[in-house]
Amino acid sequence: MVARLFRLRVALLGGAFRGSFVKGLRTSLLYVLLAAAAVLLAVLPARLLPEGSDRAIVDVIIGTIVLAAAFVVPFFENRRNLEPRQFAQFPVSSGAIGLSLLLTSIATWPFLLLLVWLIALGVLRPEWAEPGWIAPVALLLAAILALCSVRVTSTLSKLIAGARNAGTIRTVGAVLLVAFLPVAVFAAATAFGAEGSAAAAAGAEVAGWTPFGAPFAALALASAGDLDGALLRLAVTVGAILILLLVWFPLVNLVNQRVDRPVAPDAARSGLGWFERFAAQPGQVIAARELTYWARDPRYRVALFAIPIAPLVMLIAFAVAGADLRALSLVPLPVILLLLGWSQHNDVSMDSTAIWEHVASGIRGRADRAGRLAPVLLIGLPLALIGSSITVTILGEWRVLPAVIGMNVAVLFAACAVSSVFSVLMPYPATRPGDSPFSQPQWSGSGSGLAQTLSMIFALLLAVPPVWFAIRAILDVEFVSNMWALAFGLGYGLVVLLLGVLIGGWLFDRSGPELIAVTQVFD
């Protein structure tokens, strides 16, 4: 099995060059450039930094990022990876399939590029020569960890998402990539600057205890003479590899026993815009429709353009009053995220011409609530991450980035949770589809002012706990307090968001006919 699969892997390697001469030349040039980039990633720290602690810190951080990417990226993008299910019809056991896929994954272009980088590191770091066995062992463990990570996360993604949700997973991955790239750039620019060496050293110390940074931390400790610390870091890496292997083989067996529902051959796969990127499930179809609304409906665009005005007015007022502008840098982003999430508090009325379809088709309320939050989350999460990096840059203290991210994400989630409940609980007349976004229908009953006031008050109250924890961590700049503020903000926000979706869904299920009646009155 291993020999046959290895021949298949080699054929796939060569298949990238088949076709026209221009295609082969283009592919060759691409892989040469990627190999050069891998070597350059190993060369730059050696050329820019002297041998010592600074170079070791950079090596640990870069190594952690590379191995963490090998673990995370295949979950979102795995279309070119062989999966165990493709070999289920062969007369071999699941264990043999899993072992063969692991061993033959060395004959893939991503692993070969990783190998080029690791070999370049071993050649260009003479300080890793003593003791002589540490560098080969640590780099070999790093390669094995990357190999196991790719196999496990790729197969786990296909098991969880399947072919139907693959587009959704890729869309989420693209959004996260766009969000985290500016954060990484800002962090690198500050951490490796003149005043950021302490933050970089603290980050490398923490990363050295993770499975991704442990091999490189072991090399740094061994070169400094701390062989016991190096062995402990290698043990962390070995433990992570064993855990991945213990997950991998049962995962292969489970994948080969599960049968997915086939996609209809006549289903449309192109030309459907956002609907191509989401599965044919109620919540995801509603999400695709909402994203289409936000892209085409001027009512939503006007609301988006109006959201930044409030924090801008607040900043001008505080600046005139003589407040410290650096401290004020913490204010605009939470306000924008609060208003962005709160803007959905009357979405049922905004979508009044289609709400009857949800009730008539028997869609569960939680699917309706979750689907309607897709545009806000796809805009708000990247905005929270990118804006947090800009905020701490203006503030001049990158060590508070975890607390700022936790605060901003929690505020966004709390506002979305309140909107999920109030858009069902207290809908009021909104501009009709096709009308001017600046017009407002007449309504004899009470509702708009009360609904807006109550929803904003509840959103502010729910945002108080994460904001309080974040402010304490920002005033007391300690790593533990900032990580606690990040964990609390993310955990609290997710719990509140989940409760908001469930409560709003329960209200939707109970009051579906009443919602149709109310929205028909609006129209």
Coordinates of C-alpha atoms in Angstrom, one line a residue:
M1 CA 0.0 0.0 0.0
V2 CA 2.8 2.4 0.9
A3 CA 4.7 1.7 -2.3
R4 CA 1.7 2.2 -4.5
L5 CA 0.6 5.4 -2.8
F6 CA 4.1 6.7 -3.0
R7 CA 4.1 6.2 -6.8
L8 CA 0.8 8.0 -6.9
R9 CA 2.3 10.9 -4.9
V10 CA 5.3 11.1 -7.2
A11 CA 3.0 11.1 -10.2
L12 CA 1.0 14.0 -8.7
L13 CA 4.2 15.9 -8.1
G14 CA 5.1 15.6 -11.8
G15 CA 1.5 16.2 -12.9
A16 CA 1.9 19.9 -12.0
F17 CA 4.4 20.3 -14.9
R18 CA 2.3 18.5 -17.5
G19 CA 0.5 20.4 -20.3
S20 CA 1.9 23.1 -22.5
F21 CA 5.5 24.3 -22.3
V22 CA 4.4 27.7 -20.9
K23 CA 2.5 26.0 -18.1
G24 CA 5.5 23.8 -17.2
L25 CA 7.8 26.8 -17.2
R26 CA 5.4 28.8 -15.1
T27 CA 5.0 26.0 -12.6
S28 CA 8.8 25.5 -12.4
L29 CA 9.4 29.3 -11.8
L30 CA 6.7 29.3 -9.1
Y31 CA 8.3 26.5 -7.1
V32 CA 11.8 27.9 -7.5
L33 CA 10.5 31.2 -6.1
L34 CA 8.8 29.4 -3.2
A35 CA 12.0 27.5 -2.4
A36 CA 13.9 30.7 -2.6
A37 CA 11.4 32.3 -0.2
A38 CA 11.8 29.4 2.2
V39 CA 15.6 29.8 2.2
L40 CA 15.3 33.5 2.6
L41 CA 13.1 33.0 5.7
A42 CA 16.1 31.1 7.2
V43 CA 18.7 33.5 5.9
L44 CA 17.2 36.9 7.0
P45 CA 17.5 36.3 10.8
A46 CA 21.1 35.1 10.4
R47 CA 22.1 38.2 8.4
L48 CA 20.1 40.8 10.2
L49 CA 20.7 39.7 13.8
P50 CA 23.9 38.7 15.6
E51 CA 24.2 35.2 17.1
G52 CA 22.6 35.2 20.5
S53 CA 19.3 35.7 22.2
D54 CA 17.8 38.1 19.7
R55 CA 18.2 35.6 16.9
A56 CA 16.9 32.8 19.0
I57 CA 13.8 34.8 19.8
V58 CA 13.1 35.5 16.1
D59 CA 13.7 31.8 15.2
V60 CA 11.2 30.7 17.9
I61 CA 8.5 33.1 16.8
I62 CA 9.0 32.3 13.0
G63 CA 9.0 28.6 13.7
T64 CA 5.9 28.8 15.8
I65 CA 4.1 30.7 13.1
V66 CA 5.1 28.2 10.4
L67 CA 4.1 25.1 12.3
A68 CA 0.9 26.8 13.6
A69 CA 0.0 27.6 10.0
A70 CA 0.6 23.9 9.0
F71 CA -2.0 23.1 11.7
V72 CA -4.6 25.7 11.0
V73 CA -4.5 26.3 7.2
P74 CA -5.5 22.8 6.1
F75 CA -8.7 23.1 8.0
F76 CA -9.9 25.9 5.7
E77 CA -8.1 24.9 2.5
N78 CA -7.6 21.2 1.7
R79 CA -8.9 20.7 -1.8
R80 CA -5.6 19.3 -3.0
N81 CA -5.1 16.9 -0.1
L82 CA -5.7 13.2 -0.6
E83 CA -8.2 11.9 2.0
P84 CA -8.7 8.4 3.5
R85 CA -12.1 8.0 1.9
Q86 CA -10.6 7.9 -1.6
F87 CA -8.9 4.6 -0.6
A88 CA -11.8 3.0 1.3
Q89 CA -12.5 0.5 -1.6
F90 CA -9.0 -1.0 -1.4
P91 CA -8.8 -4.4 0.4
V92 CA -6.7 -3.0 3.2
S93 CA -7.5 -2.0 6.8
S94 CA -8.1 1.6 7.9
G95 CA -4.8 1.5 9.8
A96 CA -2.8 0.7 6.7
I97 CA -4.5 3.5 4.8
G98 CA -3.7 6.0 7.6
L99 CA -0.1 4.8 7.9
S100 CA 0.3 5.0 4.1
L101 CA -1.1 8.5 3.9
L102 CA 1.2 9.7 6.7
L103 CA 4.4 8.2 5.3
T104 CA 3.8 9.2 1.7
S105 CA 2.9 12.8 2.5
I106 CA 6.6 13.6 2.4
A107 CA 6.2 13.5 -1.4
T108 CA 4.1 16.7 -1.6
W109 CA 5.2 20.1 -2.6
P110 CA 4.3 21.9 0.7
F111 CA 6.3 19.3 2.8
L112 CA 9.3 19.6 0.4
L113 CA 9.2 23.4 0.8
L114 CA 9.0 23.0 4.6
L115 CA 12.0 20.6 4.4
V116 CA 14.0 23.2 2.4
W117 CA 13.4 25.7 5.1
L118 CA 14.3 23.3 7.9
I119 CA 17.5 22.2 6.2
A120 CA 18.5 25.9 5.6
L121 CA 17.9 26.6 9.3
G122 CA 20.2 23.7 10.2
V123 CA 22.9 24.9 7.9
L124 CA 22.8 28.6 8.7
R125 CA 22.7 28.2 12.6
P126 CA 26.2 27.2 13.7
E127 CA 25.2 27.8 17.3
W128 CA 23.0 24.7 17.1
A129 CA 26.0 22.4 16.5
E130 CA 26.4 21.5 20.2
P131 CA 25.4 18.9 21.2
G132 CA 25.5 17.4 17.8
W133 CA 22.3 15.4 18.0
I134 CA 20.0 18.2 19.1
A135 CA 19.5 19.9 15.8
P136 CA 18.6 16.9 13.7
V137 CA 16.3 15.6 16.3
A138 CA 14.5 18.9 16.9
L139 CA 14.1 19.7 13.2
L140 CA 12.9 16.1 12.5
L141 CA 10.3 16.4 15.2
A142 CA 9.2 19.7 13.8
A143 CA 8.8 18.1 10.3
I144 CA 6.8 15.2 11.8
L145 CA 4.6 17.5 13.8
A146 CA 3.8 19.5 10.6
L147 CA 3.1 16.3 8.7
C148 CA 0.7 15.0 11.4
S149 CA -1.0 18.4 11.8
V150 CA -1.8 18.7 8.1
R151 CA -3.2 15.2 7.9
V152 CA -5.4 15.5 11.1
T153 CA -6.8 19.0 10.5
S154 CA -7.5 18.4 6.8
T155 CA -9.4 15.1 7.4
L156 CA -11.2 16.6 10.4
S157 CA -12.3 19.5 8.3
K158 CA -13.7 17.2 5.6
L159 CA -15.4 15.1 8.2
I160 CA -17.1 18.1 9.9
A161 CA -17.9 20.2 6.9
G162 CA -18.1 17.8 4.0
A163 CA -18.4 18.8 0.4
R164 CA -21.6 20.8 1.0
N165 CA -20.0 23.2 3.6
A166 CA -16.5 23.4 2.0
G167 CA -17.3 26.7 0.4
T168 CA -18.4 28.2 3.7
I169 CA -15.2 27.0 5.4
R170 CA -13.0 28.5 2.8
T171 CA -15.0 31.8 3.0
V172 CA -14.5 31.9 6.8
G173 CA -10.8 31.1 6.3
A174 CA -10.4 34.0 3.8
V175 CA -12.1 36.4 6.2
L176 CA -9.8 35.4 9.1
L177 CA -6.7 35.7 6.9
V178 CA -7.7 39.2 5.9
A179 CA -8.3 40.0 9.5
F180 CA -5.1 38.6 11.0
L181 CA -2.6 39.7 8.3
P182 CA -2.7 43.4 9.4
V183 CA -2.6 42.3 13.1
A184 CA 0.6 40.3 12.3
V185 CA 2.2 43.1 10.4
F186 CA 1.5 45.7 13.1
A187 CA 2.7 43.3 15.8
A188 CA 5.9 42.5 14.0
A189 CA 6.6 46.1 13.2
T190 CA 6.2 47.0 16.9
A191 CA 7.6 43.9 18.6
F192 CA 10.9 44.0 16.6
G193 CA 11.3 47.7 16.9
A194 CA 13.5 49.6 19.3
E195 CA 11.0 49.4 22.2
G196 CA 9.5 46.0 21.5
S197 CA 12.2 43.6 22.4
A198 CA 10.7 42.8 25.8
A199 CA 7.3 42.0 24.2
A200 CA 9.0 39.8 21.6
A201 CA 11.0 38.0 24.3
A202 CA 7.8 37.4 26.4
G203 CA 6.0 36.1 23.3
A204 CA 8.9 33.7 22.4
E205 CA 8.9 32.4 26.0
V206 CA 5.2 31.6 25.8
A207 CA 5.5 30.1 22.3
G208 CA 8.4 27.9 23.4
W209 CA 6.0 26.0 25.6
T210 CA 3.5 25.3 22.8
P211 CA 4.1 22.3 20.5
F212 CA 4.7 24.6 17.6
G213 CA 7.5 26.6 19.1
A214 CA 9.0 23.9 21.4
P215 CA 11.4 22.4 18.8
F216 CA 13.0 25.8 18.2
A217 CA 13.0 26.8 21.9
A218 CA 14.8 23.5 22.5
L219 CA 17.5 24.4 20.0
A220 CA 17.9 27.8 21.6
L221 CA 18.2 26.4 25.1
A222 CA 20.6 23.7 24.1
S223 CA 22.9 26.3 22.4
A224 CA 22.8 28.3 25.7
G225 CA 23.8 25.2 27.7
D226 CA 20.4 24.4 29.2
L227 CA 20.1 20.8 28.1
D228 CA 17.5 19.9 30.6
G229 CA 15.2 22.7 29.4
A230 CA 15.8 21.6 25.8
L231 CA 14.8 18.0 26.6
L232 CA 11.6 19.2 28.3
R233 CA 10.7 21.2 25.2
L234 CA 11.4 18.2 23.0
A235 CA 9.1 16.1 25.3
V236 CA 6.3 18.7 24.6
T237 CA 6.7 18.2 20.9
V238 CA 6.8 14.4 21.2
G239 CA 3.7 14.5 23.3
A240 CA 1.8 16.6 20.7
I241 CA 2.9 14.2 17.9
L242 CA 1.6 11.2 19.9
I243 CA -1.7 12.9 20.6
L244 CA -2.1 13.7 16.9
L245 CA -1.4 10.1 16.0
L246 CA -3.9 8.9 18.5
V247 CA -6.5 11.1 16.8
W248 CA -5.4 10.3 13.3
F249 CA -6.0 6.5 13.1
P250 CA -9.5 6.5 14.7
L251 CA -10.3 9.4 12.5
V252 CA -9.4 7.4 9.3
N253 CA -11.5 4.6 10.5
L254 CA -14.5 6.9 11.2
V255 CA -14.2 8.6 7.8
N256 CA -14.1 5.3 5.9
Q257 CA -17.3 4.2 7.7
R258 CA -19.3 7.4 7.1
V259 CA -21.3 8.0 3.9
D260 CA -22.2 11.6 2.9
R261 CA -25.4 12.4 1.1
P262 CA -24.5 12.9 -2.5
V263 CA -25.0 16.3 -4.2
A264 CA -27.6 16.4 -6.8
P265 CA -26.0 16.3 -10.3
D266 CA -28.3 19.0 -11.7
A267 CA -27.6 21.4 -8.8
A268 CA -26.3 24.8 -9.9
R269 CA -22.7 25.4 -8.9
S270 CA -21.8 28.7 -10.5
G271 CA -23.4 32.1 -11.2
L272 CA -25.2 32.2 -7.8
G273 CA -23.0 34.7 -6.0
W274 CA -22.9 34.2 -2.3
F275 CA -25.1 31.1 -2.6
E276 CA -22.2 29.2 -4.1
R277 CA -20.2 29.7 -0.9
F278 CA -22.8 28.4 1.5
A279 CA -24.4 25.0 1.8
A280 CA -28.0 24.3 1.0
Q281 CA -29.1 24.5 4.6
P282 CA -31.6 26.9 6.1
G283 CA -29.3 29.0 8.2
Q284 CA -26.6 29.2 5.5
V285 CA -29.1 30.1 2.7
I286 CA -30.5 32.9 4.8
A287 CA -26.9 34.1 5.4
A288 CA -26.2 34.1 1.7
R289 CA -29.4 36.1 1.0
E290 CA -28.6 38.6 3.8
L291 CA -25.1 39.1 2.3
T292 CA -26.7 39.7 -1.1
Y293 CA -29.0 42.3 0.5
W294 CA -26.1 44.1 2.2
A295 CA -24.3 44.3 -1.1
R296 CA -27.2 45.5 -3.2
D297 CA -29.8 47.2 -1.0
P298 CA -29.1 50.9 -0.4
R299 CA -30.9 50.8 3.0
Y300 CA -28.0 48.7 4.5
R301 CA -25.3 50.8 2.8
V302 CA -26.7 54.0 4.3
A303 CA -26.7 52.4 7.7
L304 CA -23.0 51.3 7.3
F305 CA -22.0 54.8 6.2
A306 CA -23.7 56.4 9.2
I307 CA -22.1 54.1 11.8
P308 CA -18.7 55.8 12.0
I309 CA -20.2 59.3 12.5
A310 CA -21.1 58.7 16.2
P311 CA -17.6 57.9 17.4
L312 CA -16.1 60.7 15.3
V313 CA -18.4 63.2 17.0
M314 CA -17.5 61.7 20.3
L315 CA -13.8 62.1 19.6
I316 CA -14.2 65.7 18.5
A317 CA -16.1 66.5 21.7
F318 CA -13.5 64.9 23.9
A319 CA -10.6 66.5 22.0
V320 CA -12.2 69.9 22.4
A321 CA -12.6 69.2 26.2
G322 CA -8.8 68.5 26.3
A323 CA -8.9 64.7 26.9
D324 CA -5.8 62.6 26.2
L325 CA -6.0 61.4 22.6
R326 CA -4.0 58.3 23.2
A327 CA -6.4 57.1 25.8
L328 CA -9.3 58.1 23.5
S329 CA -8.0 55.6 20.9
L330 CA -9.8 52.9 22.9
V331 CA -13.2 54.5 22.3
P332 CA -14.0 54.5 18.6
L333 CA -13.8 50.8 17.7
P334 CA -16.1 49.5 20.5
V335 CA -18.6 52.1 19.7
I336 CA -18.5 51.2 16.0
L337 CA -18.9 47.5 16.7
L338 CA -21.7 48.2 19.2
L339 CA -23.6 50.2 16.5
L340 CA -22.8 47.6 13.8
G341 CA -24.3 44.8 15.9
W342 CA -27.2 46.9 17.1
S343 CA -28.1 47.9 13.5
Q344 CA -29.7 44.5 13.1
H345 CA -32.2 45.0 15.9
N346 CA -35.0 45.6 13.4
D347 CA -33.9 43.3 10.6
V348 CA -37.2 41.4 10.5
S349 CA -38.9 44.6 9.4
M350 CA -36.2 45.3 6.9
D351 CA -36.8 41.9 5.4
S352 CA -40.6 42.0 5.7
T353 CA -41.2 40.9 2.1
A354 CA -39.5 37.5 2.7
I355 CA -40.2 36.7 6.3
W356 CA -43.4 34.8 5.4
E357 CA -41.2 32.2 3.5
H358 CA -39.4 31.3 6.7
V359 CA -42.6 30.8 8.6
A360 CA -44.4 28.9 5.8
S361 CA -41.4 26.6 5.1
G362 CA -41.1 25.7 8.8
I363 CA -37.5 27.0 9.2
R364 CA -36.4 26.8 12.8
G365 CA -36.1 30.2 14.5
R366 CA -32.4 29.7 15.5
A367 CA -31.5 29.1 11.8
D368 CA -33.2 32.4 10.9
R369 CA -31.5 34.3 13.8
A370 CA -28.0 32.8 13.0
G371 CA -28.3 33.4 9.3
R372 CA -29.2 37.0 9.6
L373 CA -26.0 37.7 11.7
A374 CA -23.7 36.6 8.9
P375 CA -23.1 40.1 7.3
V376 CA -22.5 41.7 10.7
L377 CA -20.0 39.0 11.8
L378 CA -18.2 38.9 8.4
I379 CA -17.7 42.6 8.6
G380 CA -17.3 43.0 12.4
L381 CA -14.8 40.3 13.2
P382 CA -12.1 41.5 10.7
L383 CA -12.9 45.1 11.8
A384 CA -12.4 44.1 15.4
L385 CA -9.1 42.4 14.8
I386 CA -7.7 45.0 12.4
G387 CA -9.0 47.9 14.4
S388 CA -7.6 46.5 17.6
S389 CA -4.1 46.4 16.1
I390 CA -4.5 50.0 15.0
T391 CA -5.8 51.0 18.5
V392 CA -2.8 49.6 20.4
T393 CA -0.4 51.1 17.8
I394 CA -1.9 54.6 18.6
L395 CA -1.9 53.7 22.3
G396 CA 1.8 52.8 22.1
E397 CA 1.5 49.6 24.1
W398 CA 1.3 46.3 22.2
R399 CA 1.2 44.1 25.3
V400 CA -2.5 45.1 25.8
L401 CA -3.5 43.7 22.4
P402 CA -5.2 40.6 23.8
A403 CA -7.4 42.6 26.2
V404 CA -8.4 45.0 23.4
I405 CA -9.3 42.2 21.1
G406 CA -11.3 40.4 23.8
M407 CA -13.2 43.6 24.6
N408 CA -14.0 44.5 21.0
V409 CA -15.1 41.0 20.0
A410 CA -17.3 40.7 23.1
V411 CA -19.0 44.1 22.4
L412 CA -19.8 43.0 18.9
F413 CA -21.2 39.6 20.0
A414 CA -23.2 41.2 22.8
A415 CA -24.8 43.7 20.4
C416 CA -25.6 40.9 17.9
A417 CA -27.2 38.8 20.7
V418 CA -29.5 41.7 21.7
S419 CA -30.4 42.4 18.0
S420 CA -31.3 38.7 17.6
V421 CA -33.8 39.0 20.4
F422 CA -35.3 42.5 19.8
S423 CA -35.7 42.1 16.0
V424 CA -38.4 39.4 16.9
L425 CA -39.6 40.8 20.2
M426 CA -40.2 44.5 19.2
P427 CA -40.2 45.0 15.4
Y428 CA -41.3 48.5 14.1
P429 CA -41.8 50.0 10.7
A430 CA -38.8 50.3 8.5
T431 CA -38.2 51.6 5.0
R432 CA -39.7 49.3 2.4
P433 CA -37.5 47.5 -0.1
G434 CA -37.1 49.7 -3.2
D435 CA -38.0 53.0 -1.4
S436 CA -35.5 55.7 -0.6
P437 CA -33.4 54.8 2.4
F438 CA -34.1 58.2 3.9
S439 CA -37.9 57.8 4.0
Q440 CA -39.8 56.4 7.0
P441 CA -43.2 54.9 6.9
Q442 CA -46.0 56.2 9.1
W443 CA -47.0 54.1 12.0
S444 CA -49.7 54.9 14.5
G445 CA -48.5 52.6 17.3
S446 CA -45.6 53.1 19.6
G447 CA -42.5 51.0 19.0
S448 CA -39.5 52.6 17.2
G449 CA -38.2 54.8 20.0
L450 CA -38.9 52.3 22.7
A451 CA -37.4 49.4 20.8
Q452 CA -34.2 51.4 19.9
T453 CA -33.8 52.6 23.5
L454 CA -34.3 49.3 25.2
S455 CA -32.1 47.4 22.7
M456 CA -29.3 49.9 23.1
I457 CA -29.6 49.8 26.9
F458 CA -29.4 46.0 27.0
A459 CA -26.5 46.0 24.6
L460 CA -24.6 48.5 26.8
L461 CA -25.4 46.5 29.9
L462 CA -24.2 43.2 28.4
A463 CA -21.0 44.9 27.2
V464 CA -20.0 46.1 30.7
P465 CA -18.3 42.9 32.0
P466 CA -15.8 42.4 29.2
V467 CA -15.1 46.1 29.0
W468 CA -14.4 46.2 32.7
F469 CA -12.1 43.2 32.6
A470 CA -10.3 44.7 29.5
I471 CA -9.8 48.1 31.2
R472 CA -8.3 46.5 34.3
A473 CA -5.9 44.5 32.1
I474 CA -5.0 47.6 30.1
L475 CA -4.2 49.6 33.3
D476 CA -2.3 46.7 34.7
V477 CA -0.1 45.7 31.8
E478 CA 0.6 42.0 32.7
F479 CA 0.6 39.1 30.3
V480 CA -1.6 36.9 32.5
S481 CA -4.2 39.6 33.1
N482 CA -4.3 40.4 29.3
M483 CA -4.7 36.8 28.3
W484 CA -7.4 36.4 31.0
A485 CA -9.2 39.5 29.5
L486 CA -9.0 37.9 26.0
A487 CA -10.3 34.5 27.2
F488 CA -13.1 36.1 29.2
G489 CA -14.1 38.4 26.3
L490 CA -14.2 35.6 23.7
G491 CA -15.9 33.1 26.1
Y492 CA -18.4 35.6 27.4
G493 CA -19.2 37.0 24.0
L494 CA -19.8 33.5 22.5
V495 CA -22.0 32.5 25.4
V496 CA -24.1 35.7 25.1
L497 CA -24.3 35.4 21.3
L498 CA -25.4 31.7 21.6
L499 CA -28.1 32.6 24.2
G500 CA -29.3 35.5 22.0
V501 CA -29.6 33.3 19.0
L502 CA -31.4 30.6 21.0
I503 CA -33.8 33.0 22.8
G504 CA -34.5 34.9 19.6
G505 CA -35.1 31.6 17.7
W506 CA -37.5 30.5 20.5
L507 CA -39.4 33.8 20.2
F508 CA -39.5 33.4 16.4
D509 CA -40.9 29.9 16.6
R510 CA -43.6 31.1 19.0
S511 CA -44.6 34.3 17.2
G512 CA -44.1 33.4 13.5
P513 CA -47.8 34.2 12.4
E514 CA -47.8 37.4 14.5
L515 CA -44.6 38.5 12.8
I516 CA -46.2 38.0 9.4
A517 CA -49.2 40.0 10.4
V518 CA -47.1 42.8 11.8
T519 CA -44.8 43.0 8.7
Q520 CA -47.8 42.9 6.4
V521 CA -49.2 45.9 8.2
F522 CA -45.9 47.7 7.6
D523 CA -46.1 47.0 3.9

